[in-house]
Tab-separated table of C-alpha atoms in Angstrom:
chain	number	residue	atom	x	y	z
A	30	MET	CA	-87.358	23.955	-22.230
A	31	ASN	CA	-89.245	21.109	-20.611
A	32	GLN	CA	-89.840	21.865	-16.954
A	33	GLY	CA	-92.469	19.165	-16.656
A	34	SER	CA	-92.408	15.654	-15.265
A	35	ALA	CA	-88.615	15.255	-15.127
A	36	GLU	CA	-88.311	18.233	-12.794
A	37	PRO	CA	-86.857	16.885	-9.536
A	38	ARG	CA	-89.497	15.545	-7.166
A	39	ALA	CA	-87.729	17.279	-4.311
A	40	ARG	CA	-88.706	20.667	-5.685
A	41	SER	CA	-91.783	21.100	-3.528
A	42	ARG	CA	-89.900	20.459	-0.304
A	43	GLY	CA	-88.306	23.903	-0.138
A	44	GLN	CA	-84.774	24.790	0.875
A	45	GLY	CA	-82.485	22.191	2.421
A	46	ARG	CA	-84.173	19.390	0.499
A	47	PRO	CA	-82.191	16.258	-0.291
A	48	ARG	CA	-80.819	15.883	-3.796
A	49	SER	CA	-83.199	14.346	-6.277
A	50	GLU	CA	-81.182	11.454	-7.611
A	51	PRO	CA	-83.121	10.963	-10.890
A	52	ALA	CA	-82.757	14.648	-11.782
A	53	ARG	CA	-79.091	14.584	-10.813
A	54	GLN	CA	-78.512	11.557	-13.045
A	55	ALA	CA	-80.452	13.147	-15.911
A	56	ILE	CA	-78.356	16.302	-15.660
A	57	LEU	CA	-75.072	14.374	-15.539
A	58	ALA	CA	-76.060	12.202	-18.504
A	59	ALA	CA	-77.195	15.234	-20.532
A	60	ALA	CA	-73.991	17.098	-19.708
A	61	ALA	CA	-71.820	14.132	-20.707
A	62	GLU	CA	-73.655	13.716	-24.028
A	63	LEU	CA	-73.441	17.393	-24.899
A	64	LEU	CA	-69.817	17.684	-23.814
A	65	LEU	CA	-68.812	14.742	-25.967
A	66	ALA	CA	-70.777	16.048	-28.936
A	67	ARG	CA	-69.861	19.730	-28.759
A	68	GLY	CA	-66.956	20.308	-26.382
A	69	LEU	CA	-66.897	22.354	-23.195
A	70	SER	CA	-66.838	25.830	-24.734
A	71	ALA	CA	-69.929	25.188	-26.881
A	72	VAL	CA	-72.076	23.674	-24.112
A	73	SER	CA	-74.331	26.013	-22.147
A	74	MET	CA	-76.208	25.377	-18.938
A	75	ASP	CA	-79.371	26.177	-20.939
A	76	ALA	CA	-78.646	23.318	-23.329
A	77	VAL	CA	-78.000	20.887	-20.465
A	78	ALA	CA	-81.217	21.965	-18.699
A	79	ASP	CA	-83.152	21.568	-21.930
A	80	ARG	CA	-81.805	18.094	-22.638
A	81	ALA	CA	-82.173	16.897	-19.043
A	82	GLY	CA	-85.700	18.305	-18.790
A	83	VAL	CA	-84.984	20.361	-15.679
A	84	SER	CA	-84.819	24.076	-14.995
A	85	LYS	CA	-81.507	25.880	-15.156
A	86	ALA	CA	-82.036	26.881	-11.522
A	87	THR	CA	-82.053	23.184	-10.610
A	88	ILE	CA	-78.650	22.725	-12.196
A	89	TYR	CA	-77.213	25.817	-10.546
A	90	ARG	CA	-78.487	24.596	-7.190
A	91	TRP	CA	-75.990	21.741	-7.431
A	92	TRP	CA	-73.265	23.005	-9.768
A	93	PRO	CA	-71.985	26.581	-9.690
A	94	SER	CA	-70.451	26.424	-13.187
A	95	LYS	CA	-70.458	24.242	-16.263
A	96	GLU	CA	-66.843	23.312	-15.543
A	97	THR	CA	-67.754	21.734	-12.204
A	98	LEU	CA	-70.725	20.017	-13.847
A	99	ALA	CA	-68.374	18.696	-16.543
A	100	LEU	CA	-66.050	17.299	-13.852
A	101	ASP	CA	-68.860	15.364	-12.213
A	102	ALA	CA	-70.294	14.250	-15.551
A	103	LEU	CA	-66.932	12.781	-16.570
A	104	HIS	CA	-66.407	11.286	-13.134
A	105	GLU	CA	-69.761	9.528	-13.524
A	106	GLN	CA	-68.807	8.224	-16.980
A	107	TRP	CA	-65.457	6.812	-15.851
A	108	ALA	CA	-67.298	4.872	-13.227
A	109	THR	CA	-64.556	2.762	-11.668
A	110	THR	CA	-63.016	5.693	-9.802
A	111	GLY	CA	-62.848	5.323	-6.070
A	112	GLN	CA	-62.935	1.558	-5.919
A	113	ASP	CA	-59.863	-0.442	-5.048
A	114	PRO	CA	-58.391	-2.278	-8.026
A	115	PRO	CA	-59.073	-6.046	-8.047
A	116	ALA	CA	-56.395	-7.923	-6.060
A	117	THR	CA	-54.821	-10.208	-8.658
A	118	GLY	CA	-51.719	-11.151	-6.670
A	119	THR	CA	-49.282	-9.341	-8.966
A	120	LEU	CA	-48.534	-5.668	-9.555
A	121	ARG	CA	-48.832	-6.158	-13.330
A	122	GLY	CA	-52.239	-7.792	-12.879
A	123	ASP	CA	-53.533	-5.128	-10.502
A	124	LEU	CA	-52.386	-2.276	-12.730
A	125	LEU	CA	-53.837	-3.813	-15.873
A	126	ALA	CA	-57.128	-4.426	-14.070
A	127	LEU	CA	-57.117	-0.743	-13.198
A	128	LEU	CA	-56.182	0.548	-16.639
A	129	ARG	CA	-58.343	-1.707	-18.822
A	130	PRO	CA	-61.717	-0.090	-18.001
A	131	TRP	CA	-60.074	3.333	-18.299
A	132	LEU	CA	-58.852	2.381	-21.767
A	133	ASP	CA	-62.192	0.955	-22.867
A	134	ARG	CA	-63.803	4.209	-21.918
A	135	ALA	CA	-61.075	6.457	-23.333
A	136	ASP	CA	-61.015	4.720	-26.680
A	137	ASP	CA	-64.772	4.882	-27.005
A	138	ARG	CA	-65.525	8.575	-27.373
A	139	PRO	CA	-63.723	11.896	-27.925
A	140	TYR	CA	-62.681	12.470	-24.334
A	141	GLY	CA	-59.387	14.124	-25.300
A	142	ARG	CA	-61.167	17.348	-26.183
A	143	ILE	CA	-63.066	17.609	-22.899
A	144	VAL	CA	-60.101	16.668	-20.757
A	145	GLY	CA	-58.036	19.253	-22.650
A	146	ALA	CA	-60.661	21.923	-21.927
A	147	LEU	CA	-60.828	20.967	-18.237
A	148	ILE	CA	-57.023	21.108	-17.993
A	149	THR	CA	-57.049	24.584	-19.558
A	150	GLU	CA	-59.626	25.763	-17.028
A	151	ALA	CA	-57.795	24.059	-14.148
A	152	ARG	CA	-54.572	25.854	-15.114
A	153	THR	CA	-56.407	29.184	-15.452
A	154	ASP	CA	-58.504	29.199	-12.291
A	155	PRO	CA	-56.664	27.933	-9.171
A	156	VAL	CA	-59.906	27.176	-7.303
A	157	PHE	CA	-61.171	25.011	-10.133
A	158	GLY	CA	-57.676	23.557	-10.474
A	159	ALA	CA	-57.801	22.305	-6.874
A	160	MET	CA	-61.236	20.810	-7.505
A	161	TYR	CA	-60.043	19.198	-10.734
A	162	ARG	CA	-57.135	17.515	-8.991
A	163	GLU	CA	-59.249	16.454	-6.021
A	164	ARG	CA	-62.116	14.977	-8.038
A	165	PHE	CA	-60.446	13.860	-11.238
A	166	VAL	CA	-56.716	13.287	-10.772
A	167	GLU	CA	-56.382	12.121	-7.184
A	168	PRO	CA	-58.999	9.329	-7.092
A	169	ARG	CA	-57.194	7.525	-9.932
A	170	ARG	CA	-53.782	8.020	-8.355
A	171	ALA	CA	-55.142	6.666	-5.059
A	172	GLN	CA	-56.310	3.493	-6.799
A	173	ALA	CA	-52.879	2.987	-8.355
A	174	ARG	CA	-51.204	3.638	-4.983
A	175	THR	CA	-53.213	0.758	-3.546
A	176	ALA	CA	-51.790	-1.572	-6.210
A	177	PHE	CA	-48.215	-0.447	-5.460
A	178	ARG	CA	-48.789	-0.709	-1.693
A	179	ARG	CA	-49.920	-4.306	-2.083
A	180	ALA	CA	-46.828	-5.098	-4.197
A	181	LEU	CA	-44.586	-3.504	-1.547
A	182	ALA	CA	-46.267	-5.600	1.161
A	183	ARG	CA	-45.657	-8.740	-0.906
A	184	GLY	CA	-42.015	-7.787	-1.474
A	185	GLN	CA	-42.560	-7.626	-5.233
A	186	ILE	CA	-41.069	-4.125	-5.607
A	187	PRO	CA	-38.103	-2.524	-3.795
A	188	ALA	CA	-38.820	-0.597	-0.583
A	189	GLY	CA	-37.528	2.738	-1.912
A	190	THR	CA	-39.683	2.731	-5.072
A	191	ASP	CA	-40.763	6.198	-6.219
A	192	VAL	CA	-44.437	5.278	-6.462
A	193	GLU	CA	-45.550	8.781	-7.466
A	194	ALA	CA	-43.171	8.839	-10.443
A	195	ALA	CA	-44.309	5.334	-11.434
A	196	ILE	CA	-47.939	6.517	-11.416
A	197	ASP	CA	-46.995	9.537	-13.547
A	198	LEU	CA	-45.377	7.181	-16.035
A	199	LEU	CA	-48.443	4.923	-16.194
A	200	TYR	CA	-51.194	7.504	-16.469
A	201	GLY	CA	-48.928	9.991	-18.226
A	202	ALA	CA	-48.246	7.615	-21.111
A	203	LEU	CA	-51.935	6.757	-21.486
A	204	CYS	CA	-53.105	10.379	-21.191
A	205	HIS	CA	-50.433	11.384	-23.691
A	206	ARG	CA	-52.071	9.308	-26.422
A	207	LEU	CA	-55.564	10.303	-25.278
A	208	LEU	CA	-54.722	13.990	-25.502
A	209	HIS	CA	-52.380	14.193	-28.470
A	210	GLY	CA	-53.928	11.468	-30.607
A	211	HIS	CA	-50.653	10.593	-32.326
A	212	ALA	CA	-51.063	6.826	-31.821
A	213	PRO	CA	-53.878	4.449	-30.845
A	214	LEU	CA	-54.755	3.733	-27.221
A	215	THR	CA	-54.810	-0.065	-27.337
A	216	GLN	CA	-54.782	-2.782	-24.694
A	217	GLU	CA	-51.395	-3.854	-26.115
A	218	PHE	CA	-50.046	-0.381	-25.489
A	219	ALA	CA	-51.277	-0.454	-21.885
A	220	GLN	CA	-49.638	-3.839	-21.431
A	221	THR	CA	-46.310	-2.549	-22.793
A	222	VAL	CA	-46.524	0.508	-20.537
A	223	VAL	CA	-47.169	-1.648	-17.463
A	224	GLU	CA	-44.329	-4.028	-18.394
A	225	ILE	CA	-41.806	-1.208	-18.814
A	226	VAL	CA	-42.819	0.533	-15.578
A	227	VAL	CA	-42.831	-2.642	-13.445
A	228	ALA	CA	-39.484	-3.796	-14.864
A	229	GLY	CA	-38.123	-0.241	-14.609
A	230	ILE	CA	-38.736	-0.002	-10.866
A	231	GLY	CA	-37.157	-3.441	-10.363
A	232	GLY	CA	-40.475	-5.203	-9.763
A	233	ILE	CA	-41.174	-8.879	-10.289
B	17	MET	CA	-52.694	50.263	-32.888
B	18	ASN	CA	-49.137	51.219	-33.802
B	19	GLN	CA	-48.607	50.646	-37.510
B	20	GLY	CA	-45.457	52.738	-37.549
B	21	SER	CA	-41.777	51.875	-37.593
B	22	ALA	CA	-42.107	48.228	-36.552
B	23	GLU	CA	-44.270	47.504	-39.607
B	24	PRO	CA	-42.338	44.951	-41.673
B	25	ARG	CA	-39.927	46.518	-44.092
B	26	ALA	CA	-41.166	44.114	-46.721
B	27	ARG	CA	-44.505	45.917	-46.874
B	28	SER	CA	-43.597	48.195	-49.728
B	29	ARG	CA	-42.424	45.313	-51.897
B	30	GLY	CA	-45.925	44.140	-52.840
B	31	GLN	CA	-47.222	40.592	-53.146
B	32	GLY	CA	-44.880	37.601	-53.068
B	33	ARG	CA	-42.372	39.450	-50.897
B	34	PRO	CA	-40.082	37.462	-48.622
B	35	ARG	CA	-41.037	37.250	-44.955
B	36	SER	CA	-39.853	40.119	-42.855
B	37	GLU	CA	-37.956	38.363	-40.101
B	38	PRO	CA	-38.045	41.215	-37.537
B	39	ALA	CA	-41.814	41.548	-37.888
B	40	ARG	CA	-42.251	37.796	-37.729
B	41	GLN	CA	-40.191	37.651	-34.531
B	42	ALA	CA	-42.110	40.588	-33.033
B	43	ILE	CA	-45.421	38.864	-33.754
B	44	LEU	CA	-44.265	35.543	-32.292
B	45	ALA	CA	-42.879	37.216	-29.167
B	46	ALA	CA	-46.064	39.266	-28.680
B	47	ALA	CA	-48.226	36.186	-29.160
B	48	ALA	CA	-46.172	34.154	-26.660
B	49	GLU	CA	-46.350	36.925	-24.037
B	50	LEU	CA	-50.085	37.393	-24.430
B	51	LEU	CA	-50.786	33.669	-24.508
B	52	LEU	CA	-48.852	33.133	-21.293
B	53	ALA	CA	-50.525	36.087	-19.600
B	54	ARG	CA	-54.111	35.553	-20.736
B	55	GLY	CA	-54.564	32.100	-22.257
B	56	LEU	CA	-55.586	31.221	-25.798
B	57	SER	CA	-59.287	32.034	-25.544
B	58	ALA	CA	-58.667	35.570	-24.257
B	59	VAL	CA	-56.033	36.514	-26.847
B	60	SER	CA	-57.198	38.232	-30.040
B	61	MET	CA	-55.291	38.883	-33.250
B	62	ASP	CA	-55.965	42.585	-32.592
B	63	ALA	CA	-54.130	42.392	-29.275
B	64	VAL	CA	-51.167	40.600	-30.855
B	65	ALA	CA	-51.005	43.149	-33.692
B	66	ASP	CA	-51.158	45.988	-31.197
B	67	ARG	CA	-48.399	44.584	-29.023
B	68	ALA	CA	-46.159	43.623	-31.954
B	69	GLY	CA	-46.681	46.996	-33.631
B	70	VAL	CA	-47.871	45.522	-36.923
B	71	SER	CA	-51.180	45.526	-38.759
B	72	LYS	CA	-53.587	42.657	-38.302
B	73	ALA	CA	-53.375	42.053	-42.052
B	74	THR	CA	-49.654	41.387	-41.637
B	75	ILE	CA	-50.372	38.673	-39.115
B	76	TYR	CA	-53.102	37.092	-41.245
B	77	ARG	CA	-50.721	37.048	-44.201
B	78	TRP	CA	-48.632	34.484	-42.335
B	79	TRP	CA	-51.033	32.838	-39.901
B	80	PRO	CA	-54.636	31.991	-40.805
B	81	SER	CA	-55.803	31.686	-37.175
B	82	LYS	CA	-54.665	32.488	-33.666
B	83	GLU	CA	-54.331	28.765	-33.004
B	84	THR	CA	-51.713	28.340	-35.741
B	85	LEU	CA	-49.956	31.490	-34.518
B	86	ALA	CA	-49.965	30.041	-30.992
B	87	LEU	CA	-48.367	26.828	-32.288
B	88	ASP	CA	-45.508	28.721	-33.910
B	89	ALA	CA	-45.129	31.056	-30.927
B	90	LEU	CA	-44.729	28.080	-28.577
B	91	HIS	CA	-42.460	26.303	-31.021
B	92	GLU	CA	-40.237	29.396	-31.032
B	93	GLN	CA	-40.184	29.516	-27.231
B	94	TRP	CA	-39.211	25.860	-26.834
B	95	ALA	CA	-36.277	26.532	-29.055
B	96	THR	CA	-34.395	23.233	-29.011
B	97	THR	CA	-36.940	21.482	-31.206
B	98	GLY	CA	-35.591	20.078	-34.433
B	99	GLN	CA	-31.985	19.737	-33.378
B	100	ASP	CA	-30.475	16.361	-32.656
B	101	PRO	CA	-29.885	15.772	-28.942
B	102	PRO	CA	-26.222	16.051	-27.882
B	103	ALA	CA	-24.424	12.706	-28.314
B	104	THR	CA	-23.327	11.843	-24.780
B	105	GLY	CA	-22.503	8.177	-25.370
B	106	THR	CA	-25.347	6.820	-23.218
B	107	LEU	CA	-29.107	6.693	-23.700
B	108	ARG	CA	-29.652	8.155	-20.218
B	109	GLY	CA	-27.312	11.037	-21.037
B	110	ASP	CA	-28.878	11.747	-24.432
B	111	LEU	CA	-32.418	11.674	-23.033
B	112	LEU	CA	-31.565	13.922	-20.104
B	113	ALA	CA	-29.821	16.368	-22.436
B	114	LEU	CA	-33.042	16.441	-24.439
B	115	LEU	CA	-35.403	16.814	-21.495
B	116	ARG	CA	-33.475	19.346	-19.391
B	117	PRO	CA	-34.105	22.413	-21.600
B	118	TRP	CA	-37.726	21.304	-21.994
B	119	LEU	CA	-38.031	21.192	-18.205
B	120	ASP	CA	-36.335	24.554	-17.669
B	121	ARG	CA	-38.812	26.084	-20.038
B	122	ALA	CA	-41.861	24.213	-18.758
B	123	ASP	CA	-41.191	25.073	-15.145
B	124	ASP	CA	-40.688	28.718	-15.921
B	125	ARG	CA	-44.091	29.896	-17.036
B	126	PRO	CA	-47.725	28.726	-17.140
B	127	TYR	CA	-47.468	26.637	-20.291
B	128	GLY	CA	-49.953	24.033	-19.061
B	129	ARG	CA	-52.865	26.320	-19.833
B	130	ILE	CA	-51.806	27.040	-23.417
B	131	VAL	CA	-50.921	23.452	-24.196
B	132	GLY	CA	-54.301	22.409	-22.768
B	133	ALA	CA	-56.066	24.905	-25.054
B	134	LEU	CA	-54.101	23.747	-28.095
B	135	ILE	CA	-54.930	20.120	-27.293
B	136	THR	CA	-58.618	21.009	-27.039
B	137	GLU	CA	-58.500	22.705	-30.439
B	138	ALA	CA	-56.460	19.862	-31.945
B	139	ARG	CA	-59.070	17.343	-30.767
B	140	THR	CA	-61.913	19.525	-32.081
B	141	ASP	CA	-60.619	20.452	-35.534
B	142	PRO	CA	-58.927	17.565	-37.396
B	143	VAL	CA	-57.039	19.915	-39.755
B	144	PHE	CA	-55.550	21.819	-36.839
B	145	GLY	CA	-54.972	18.486	-35.074
B	146	ALA	CA	-52.770	17.300	-37.937
B	147	MET	CA	-50.850	20.576	-37.836
B	148	TYR	CA	-50.482	20.368	-34.051
B	149	ARG	CA	-48.995	16.895	-34.251
B	150	GLU	CA	-46.743	17.800	-37.174
B	151	ARG	CA	-45.348	20.997	-35.653
B	152	PHE	CA	-45.525	20.366	-31.945
B	153	VAL	CA	-45.617	16.656	-31.121
B	154	GLU	CA	-43.559	15.054	-33.906
B	155	PRO	CA	-40.395	17.208	-33.788
B	156	ARG	CA	-39.856	16.270	-30.138
B	157	ARG	CA	-40.557	12.597	-30.775
B	158	ALA	CA	-38.101	12.651	-33.693
B	159	GLN	CA	-35.373	13.989	-31.385
B	160	ALA	CA	-36.033	11.230	-28.860
B	161	ARG	CA	-36.019	8.612	-31.641
B	162	THR	CA	-32.506	9.743	-32.550
B	163	ALA	CA	-31.355	9.039	-28.989
B	164	PHE	CA	-32.912	5.561	-29.028
B	165	ARG	CA	-31.481	4.814	-32.497
B	166	ARG	CA	-27.996	5.658	-31.270
B	167	ALA	CA	-28.469	3.383	-28.247
B	168	LEU	CA	-29.651	0.567	-30.530
B	169	ALA	CA	-26.582	1.042	-32.738
B	170	ARG	CA	-24.328	0.827	-29.657
B	171	GLY	CA	-26.138	-2.297	-28.451
B	172	GLN	CA	-27.237	-0.527	-25.276
B	173	ILE	CA	-30.913	-1.461	-25.666
B	174	PRO	CA	-32.504	-4.682	-26.980
B	175	ALA	CA	-33.265	-4.869	-30.708
B	176	GLY	CA	-37.015	-5.312	-30.263
B	177	THR	CA	-37.486	-2.272	-28.024
B	178	ASP	CA	-40.854	-0.522	-28.434
B	179	VAL	CA	-39.330	2.911	-28.943
B	180	GLU	CA	-42.672	4.636	-29.512
B	181	ALA	CA	-44.034	3.386	-26.183
B	182	ALA	CA	-40.808	4.425	-24.455
B	183	ILE	CA	-41.182	7.952	-25.883
B	184	ASP	CA	-44.814	8.065	-24.692
B	185	LEU	CA	-43.613	7.128	-21.213
B	186	LEU	CA	-40.935	9.831	-21.183
B	187	TYR	CA	-42.892	12.766	-22.565
B	188	GLY	CA	-46.162	11.471	-21.165
B	189	ALA	CA	-44.885	11.544	-17.582
B	190	LEU	CA	-43.445	15.041	-17.990
B	191	CYS	CA	-46.530	16.407	-19.779
B	192	HIS	CA	-48.705	14.819	-17.106
B	193	ARG	CA	-47.201	17.048	-14.413
B	194	LEU	CA	-47.113	20.052	-16.759
B	195	LEU	CA	-50.806	19.707	-17.536
B	196	HIS	CA	-52.301	18.514	-14.262
B	197	GLY	CA	-50.040	20.397	-11.884
B	198	HIS	CA	-50.369	17.790	-9.116
B	199	ALA	CA	-46.603	17.626	-8.447
B	200	PRO	CA	-43.534	19.694	-9.330
B	201	LEU	CA	-41.664	19.258	-12.605
B	202	THR	CA	-38.120	18.961	-11.267
B	203	GLN	CA	-34.834	17.791	-12.755
B	204	GLU	CA	-34.915	14.978	-10.180
B	205	PHE	CA	-38.258	13.866	-11.506
B	206	ALA	CA	-36.925	13.830	-15.084
B	207	GLN	CA	-33.943	11.788	-13.911
B	208	THR	CA	-36.204	9.252	-12.178
B	209	VAL	CA	-38.401	9.021	-15.276
B	210	VAL	CA	-35.380	8.389	-17.515
B	211	GLU	CA	-33.971	5.789	-15.093
B	212	ILE	CA	-37.248	3.855	-14.942
B	213	VAL	CA	-37.763	3.902	-18.719
B	214	VAL	CA	-34.169	2.897	-19.587
B	215	ALA	CA	-34.167	0.114	-16.987
B	216	GLY	CA	-37.691	-0.887	-18.004
B	217	ILE	CA	-36.738	-1.525	-21.630
B	218	GLY	CA	-33.703	-3.529	-20.507
B	219	GLY	CA	-31.229	-0.800	-21.389
B	220	ILE	CA	-27.770	-0.291	-19.905
């Protein structure tokens, strides 16, 4: 294991030191690579430390388990999370702007396996489950809510719209193909999904 | 391990014997119980054999791995699979008749964890992935296709309807809550999902 130059600069500052951003990024990138290549169950903290060129203690200082590290590594990969969707003037436009980068990313690499493993862990350990929803599920739902809120304000969807169900339909349909792999996750599919949901809630 | 009276009667008949249905049912029931209680990774073939009162060799005669056993155990639990949905005269009615038993079952026990583990395995091992889709994903999609085909024949949905996308929306939304656990899987939710999808494809 290389504990040399890539070891976080902050190390010499003792307890309470600020996070070393380069080391943090190296760990997240190493974790994402290994997770995509091997899957959650086959990735060890040792392997991540080795690849990132940091000590295992450095990783454990920031992440108590490989599952929480995996959450942050995926969060970092799907980088749009947390930003408002572009305001295009229509609900269809806003939703597609939100889903397109998600799709590009999802279609790129074998994320289905990792997300499946994180779901399994989230449904096994309630503490991790809460963290999973807070860091992974909720930020994306919040972005979609913004798009629906704008459409409501513009009078483009009815006042009583069940926004939560609409979001489940949107992300549910996309995640369904990501996880089960029975059909391709294309931009055309996302467009069809958005069309059906917007028309289905009586939107214009 | 109890290898006594519950050992399949067929044992004495030598190779090529027909399946012993009571033993098969005992194995499937034991596997389902253990899977729900412990999750896929913590369940061993030894534990299933012990609980079912059969030898491990008996299980391996029928199932090459615990993942394939888990598939059949879940298939057996979600018992409606493979039957045509009741013909209610409307697409909404047919779809709800299809989804209601699924929901009753899904809401009952911690299936999210097992389905998550099976997805992970399906996305790791392509051979198992094909089996997963064939035994677990496709039978339910085929049932839904029947409902849409009837609606097409009655002129209740437009001829060009993207039935596959509609099915992804229906099961995707339900699976989304099953897997992520961010909101309850209620009959009201299923009704809202069906309403949005049927209206969204221009159905009556």
